[in-house]
Coordinates of C-alpha atoms in Angstrom, one line a residue:
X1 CA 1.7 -64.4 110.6
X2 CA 3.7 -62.5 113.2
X3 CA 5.5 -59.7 112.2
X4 CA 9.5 -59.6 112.3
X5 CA 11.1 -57.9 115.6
X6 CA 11.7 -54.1 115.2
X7 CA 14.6 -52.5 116.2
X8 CA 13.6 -49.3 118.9
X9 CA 15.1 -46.7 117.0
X10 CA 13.5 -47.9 113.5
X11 CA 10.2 -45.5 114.4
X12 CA 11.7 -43.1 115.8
X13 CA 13.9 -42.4 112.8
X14 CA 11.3 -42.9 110.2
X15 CA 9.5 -40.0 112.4
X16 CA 12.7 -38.1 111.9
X17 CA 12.5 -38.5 108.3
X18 CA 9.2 -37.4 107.7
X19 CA 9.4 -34.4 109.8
X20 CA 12.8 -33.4 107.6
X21 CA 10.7 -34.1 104.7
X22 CA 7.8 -31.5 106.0
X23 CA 10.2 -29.0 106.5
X24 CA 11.4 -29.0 103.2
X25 CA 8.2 -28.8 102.2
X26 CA 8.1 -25.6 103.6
X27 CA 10.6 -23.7 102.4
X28 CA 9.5 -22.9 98.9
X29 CA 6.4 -20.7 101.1
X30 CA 8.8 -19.6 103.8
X31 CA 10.7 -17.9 100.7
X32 CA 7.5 -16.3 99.4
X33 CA 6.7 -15.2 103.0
X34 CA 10.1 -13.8 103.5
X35 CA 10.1 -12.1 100.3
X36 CA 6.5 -10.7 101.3
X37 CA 8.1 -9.2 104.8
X38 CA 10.8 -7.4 102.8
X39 CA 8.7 -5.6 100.5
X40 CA 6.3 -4.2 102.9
X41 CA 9.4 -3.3 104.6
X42 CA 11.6 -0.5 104.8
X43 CA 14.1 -3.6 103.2
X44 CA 11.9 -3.2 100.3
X45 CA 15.4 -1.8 98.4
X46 CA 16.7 -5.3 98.8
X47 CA 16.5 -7.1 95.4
X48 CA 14.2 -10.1 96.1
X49 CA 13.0 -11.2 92.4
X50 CA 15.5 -14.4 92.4
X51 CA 14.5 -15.9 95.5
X52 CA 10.8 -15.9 93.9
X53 CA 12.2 -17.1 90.9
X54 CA 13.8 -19.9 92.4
X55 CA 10.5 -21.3 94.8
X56 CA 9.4 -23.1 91.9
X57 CA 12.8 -25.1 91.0
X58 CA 12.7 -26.2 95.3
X59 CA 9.4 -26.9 95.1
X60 CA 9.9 -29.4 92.0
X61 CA 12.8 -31.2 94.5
X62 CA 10.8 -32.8 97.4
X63 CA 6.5 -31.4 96.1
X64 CA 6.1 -33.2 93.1
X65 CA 4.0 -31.9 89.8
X66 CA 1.5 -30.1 92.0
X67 CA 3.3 -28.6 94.5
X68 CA 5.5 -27.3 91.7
X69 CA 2.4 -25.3 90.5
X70 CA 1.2 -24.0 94.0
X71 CA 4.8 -22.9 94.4
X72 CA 4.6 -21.2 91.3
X73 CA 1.3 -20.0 92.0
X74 CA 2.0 -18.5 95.4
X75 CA 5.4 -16.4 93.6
X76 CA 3.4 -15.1 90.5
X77 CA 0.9 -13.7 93.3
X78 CA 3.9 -12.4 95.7
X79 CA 5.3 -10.7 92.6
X80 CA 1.7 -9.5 91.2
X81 CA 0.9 -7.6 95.1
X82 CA 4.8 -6.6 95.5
X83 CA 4.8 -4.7 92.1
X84 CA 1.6 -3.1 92.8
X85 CA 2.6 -2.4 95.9
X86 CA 5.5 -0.6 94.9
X87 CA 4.1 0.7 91.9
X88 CA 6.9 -1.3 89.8
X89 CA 4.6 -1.8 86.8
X90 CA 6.0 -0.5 83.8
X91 CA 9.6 -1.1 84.6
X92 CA 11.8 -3.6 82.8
X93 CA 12.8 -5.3 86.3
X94 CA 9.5 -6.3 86.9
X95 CA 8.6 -8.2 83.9
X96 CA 12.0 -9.4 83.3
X97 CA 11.2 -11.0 86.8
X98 CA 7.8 -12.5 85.8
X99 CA 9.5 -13.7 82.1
X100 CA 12.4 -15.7 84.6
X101 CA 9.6 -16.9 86.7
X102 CA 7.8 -18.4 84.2
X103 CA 10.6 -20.4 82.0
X104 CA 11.5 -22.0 85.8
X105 CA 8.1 -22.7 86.5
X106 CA 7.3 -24.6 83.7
X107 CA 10.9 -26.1 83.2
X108 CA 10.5 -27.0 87.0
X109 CA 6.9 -28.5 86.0
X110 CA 8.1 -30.3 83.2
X111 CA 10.9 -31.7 85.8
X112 CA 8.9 -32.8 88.1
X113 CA 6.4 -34.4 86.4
X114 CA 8.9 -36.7 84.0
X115 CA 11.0 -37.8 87.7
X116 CA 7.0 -38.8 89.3
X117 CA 6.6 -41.1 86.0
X118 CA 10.1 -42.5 86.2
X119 CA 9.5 -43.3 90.1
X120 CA 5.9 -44.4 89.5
X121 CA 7.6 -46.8 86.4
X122 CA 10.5 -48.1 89.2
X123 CA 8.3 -48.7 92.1
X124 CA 5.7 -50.8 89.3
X125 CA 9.1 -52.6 88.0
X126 CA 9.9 -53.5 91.8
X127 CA 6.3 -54.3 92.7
X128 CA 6.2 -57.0 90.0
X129 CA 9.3 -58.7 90.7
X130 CA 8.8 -58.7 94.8
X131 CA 5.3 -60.2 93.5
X132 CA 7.1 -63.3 91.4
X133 CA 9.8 -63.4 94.3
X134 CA 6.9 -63.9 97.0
X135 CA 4.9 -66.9 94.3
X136 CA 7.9 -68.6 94.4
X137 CA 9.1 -68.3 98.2
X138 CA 5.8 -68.5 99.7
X139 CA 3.5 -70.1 97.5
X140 CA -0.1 -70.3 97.6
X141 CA -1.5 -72.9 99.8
X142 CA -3.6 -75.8 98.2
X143 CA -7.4 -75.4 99.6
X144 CA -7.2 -79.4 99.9
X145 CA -4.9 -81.9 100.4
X146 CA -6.2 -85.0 100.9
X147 CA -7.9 -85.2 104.1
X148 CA -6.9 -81.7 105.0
X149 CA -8.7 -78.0 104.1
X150 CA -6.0 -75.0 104.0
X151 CA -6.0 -71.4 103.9
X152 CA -3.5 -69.1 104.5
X153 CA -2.5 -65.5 104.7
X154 CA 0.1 -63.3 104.1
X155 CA 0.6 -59.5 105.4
X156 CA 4.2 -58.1 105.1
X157 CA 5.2 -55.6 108.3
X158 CA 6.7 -53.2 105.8
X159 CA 4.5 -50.9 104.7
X160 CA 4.7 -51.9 100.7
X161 CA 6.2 -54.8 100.9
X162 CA 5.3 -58.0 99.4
X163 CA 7.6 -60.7 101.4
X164 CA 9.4 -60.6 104.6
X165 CA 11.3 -63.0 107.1
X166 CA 7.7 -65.0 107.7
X167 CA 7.3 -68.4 106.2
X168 CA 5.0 -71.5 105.5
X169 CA 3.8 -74.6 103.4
X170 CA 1.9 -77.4 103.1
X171 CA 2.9 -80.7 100.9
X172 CA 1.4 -83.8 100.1
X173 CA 3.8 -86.2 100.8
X174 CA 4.0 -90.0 101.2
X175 CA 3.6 -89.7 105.3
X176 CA 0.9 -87.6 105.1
X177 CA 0.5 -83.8 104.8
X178 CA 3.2 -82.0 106.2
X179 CA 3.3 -78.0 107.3
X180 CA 5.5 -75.1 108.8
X181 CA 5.0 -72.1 109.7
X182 CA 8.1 -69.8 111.1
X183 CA 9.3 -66.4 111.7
X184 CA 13.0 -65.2 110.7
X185 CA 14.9 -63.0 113.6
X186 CA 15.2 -59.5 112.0
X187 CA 14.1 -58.4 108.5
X188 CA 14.8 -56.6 105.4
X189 CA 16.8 -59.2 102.4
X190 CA 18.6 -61.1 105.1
X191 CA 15.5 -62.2 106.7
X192 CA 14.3 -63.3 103.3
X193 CA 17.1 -65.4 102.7
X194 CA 16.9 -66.9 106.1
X195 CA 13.5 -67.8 105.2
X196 CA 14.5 -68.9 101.8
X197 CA 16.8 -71.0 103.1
X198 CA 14.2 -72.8 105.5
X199 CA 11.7 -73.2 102.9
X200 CA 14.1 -75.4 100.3
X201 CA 15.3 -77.6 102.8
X202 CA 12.2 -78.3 104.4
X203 CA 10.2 -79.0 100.9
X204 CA 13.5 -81.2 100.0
X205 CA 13.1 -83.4 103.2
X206 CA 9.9 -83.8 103.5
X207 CA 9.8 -85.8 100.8
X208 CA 12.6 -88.5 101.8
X209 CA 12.2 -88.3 105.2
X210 CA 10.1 -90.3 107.5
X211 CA 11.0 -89.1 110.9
X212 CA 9.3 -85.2 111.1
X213 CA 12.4 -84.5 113.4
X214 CA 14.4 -85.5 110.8
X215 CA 13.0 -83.0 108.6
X216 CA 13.4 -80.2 111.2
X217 CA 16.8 -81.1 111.5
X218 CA 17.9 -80.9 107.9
X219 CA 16.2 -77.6 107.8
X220 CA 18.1 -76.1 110.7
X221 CA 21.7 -77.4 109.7
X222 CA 20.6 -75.8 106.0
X223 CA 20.5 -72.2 107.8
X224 CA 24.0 -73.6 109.6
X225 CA 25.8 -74.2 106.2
X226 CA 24.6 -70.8 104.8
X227 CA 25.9 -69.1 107.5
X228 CA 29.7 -71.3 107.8
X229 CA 29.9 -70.6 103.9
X230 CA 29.0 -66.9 104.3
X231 CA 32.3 -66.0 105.0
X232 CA 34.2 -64.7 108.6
X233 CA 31.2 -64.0 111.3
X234 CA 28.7 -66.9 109.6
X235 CA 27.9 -68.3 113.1
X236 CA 27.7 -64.5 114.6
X237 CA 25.2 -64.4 111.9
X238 CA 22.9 -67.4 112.7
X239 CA 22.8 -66.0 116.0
X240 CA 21.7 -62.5 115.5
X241 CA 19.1 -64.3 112.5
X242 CA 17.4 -67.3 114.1
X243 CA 14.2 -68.8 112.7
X244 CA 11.2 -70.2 115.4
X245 CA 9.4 -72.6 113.5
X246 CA 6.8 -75.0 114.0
X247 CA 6.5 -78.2 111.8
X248 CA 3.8 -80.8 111.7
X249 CA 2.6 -83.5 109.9
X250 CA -1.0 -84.8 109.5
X251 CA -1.1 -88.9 108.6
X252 CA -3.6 -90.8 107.7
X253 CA -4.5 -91.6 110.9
X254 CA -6.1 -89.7 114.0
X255 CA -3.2 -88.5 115.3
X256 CA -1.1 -85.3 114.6
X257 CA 2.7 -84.8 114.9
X258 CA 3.9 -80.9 115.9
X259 CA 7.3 -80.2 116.7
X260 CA 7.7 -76.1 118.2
X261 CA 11.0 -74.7 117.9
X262 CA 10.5 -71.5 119.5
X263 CA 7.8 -70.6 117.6
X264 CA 4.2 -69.2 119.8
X265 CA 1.9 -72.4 120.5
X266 CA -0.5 -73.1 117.6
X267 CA -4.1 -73.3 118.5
X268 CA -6.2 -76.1 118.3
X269 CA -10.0 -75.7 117.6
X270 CA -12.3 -78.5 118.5
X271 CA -16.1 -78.2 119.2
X272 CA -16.4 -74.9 119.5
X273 CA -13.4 -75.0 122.1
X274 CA -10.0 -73.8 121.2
X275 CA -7.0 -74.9 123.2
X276 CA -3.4 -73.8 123.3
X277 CA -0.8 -76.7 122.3
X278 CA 2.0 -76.1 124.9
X279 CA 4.8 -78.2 123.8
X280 CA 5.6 -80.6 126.6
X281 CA 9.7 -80.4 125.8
X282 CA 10.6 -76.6 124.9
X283 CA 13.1 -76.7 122.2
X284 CA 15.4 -73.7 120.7
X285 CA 14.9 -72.1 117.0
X286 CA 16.5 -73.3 114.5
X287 CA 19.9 -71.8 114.0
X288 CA 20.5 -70.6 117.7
X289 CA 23.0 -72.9 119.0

């Protein structure tokens, strides 16, 4: 299937995320390297034991369970060379510093590892239901009907998801076995409902109707009465979220019916030979009037 059209900037500002994330990432050792510079500095009069007593608590923000622990690692070391280095030990300050570092640590731990199970538990709870949601918009394709051997399948272009503006089917029907296969304009929940929108007209029609065109048609004014009853800009909206498609129909007989709406040529595959079916009268997608 083809994946749905990006917009340009989409990348680039996932790149921009990421490299925010890193950076935050960061700053619980940029602390400990800070509060390293002080104490083998002449600044070493500054007071640095809260900033070490606080990596762990950042860390347990963006660095998960682990991170937490290297974080808290990394400060119990900084705070082990600083008071030998200074020749703290003995003093009250110092192990009222490592007695505050450890009740955050392990409160930061503790933290840290119940928000990773409660994300791990959401992301399952949404993995399960975009699972059902994709058996029931883009079902899995019989591997016979009648005269006719199917396969199909599906890759999302978002990384983790399960369904996306893409579409197909096959059905038995009275005329013979009928397909599609199309591509929503855009992505993310619109896209789906585009899609969704296709789909149950077309596996309405193709039952009742004998002309294939027919059935094209009902699916393309379908998308047109979502988008008149979705309220002020509907048409705006079938515009900026049309649907190529390509619907055919396989009688009994030896010949096939395809109709292309803006969808890329299928390929046929005959004695070894495979051969691009150019439609001979180029129609739009459905939806972009």
């Amino acid at each position: 299937m083809r994946a749905p059209l990006r917009s340009p900037s989409g990348p680039r500002a996932d790149g921009h995320h990421q490299v925010l994330f890193v950076l935050a990432e960061c700053v619980p050792f940029a602390i400990a390297l800070l509060v390293l510079l002080v104490e083998f500095t002449p600044l070493h009069v500054l007071y640095t034991g809260p900033l070490l007593v606080a990596t762990p608590a950042l860390a347990a923000v963006t660095m998960g369970p682990k991170g937490t622990l290297a974080a808290a690692g990394v400060a119990v070391g900084v705070s082990v060379t600083t008071a030998s280095y200074n020749g703290a030990w003995g003093s009250q300050q110092v192990y009222t510093n490592f007695l505050a570092l450890f009740l955050v640590s392990v409160a930061s731990f503790m933290t840290s590892r119940s928000a990773r199970t409660r994300t791990e538990n959401e992301l399952n709870q949404v993995q399960r239901i975009a699972t059902a949601a994709q058996e029931v918009l883009l079902r899995p394709v019989p591997a016979r009907l009648g005269p006719v051997r199917a396969a199909s399948m599906y890759l999302a272009a978002e990384t983790g998801a399960q369904i996306g503006g893409d579409l197909y089917d096959v059905v038995q029907t009275r005329y013979g076995v009928r397909m599609i296969v199309g591509d929503v304009r855009g992505k993310g929940l619109p896209a789906v409902r585009a899609a969704a929108i296709v789909l149950g007209a077309f596996r309405e029609a193709v039952h009742y109707e004998d002309d294939l065109m027919e059935v094209v048609d009902r699916c393309e004014a379908a998308l047109l009465r979502d988008a008149a009853v979705s309220g002020a800009g509907g048409a705006e909206a079938v515009l900026e979220g049309f649907v190529t498609a390509l619907v055919a129909q396989i009688p009994d007989g030896p010949h096939i019916d395809v109709i292309n709406r803006g969808h890329p040529p299928p390929l046929l595959l005959c004695d070894g030979v495979v051969r691009l079916l150019t439609p001979t009268a180029p129609l739009p997608p459905l939806g972009l009037v």
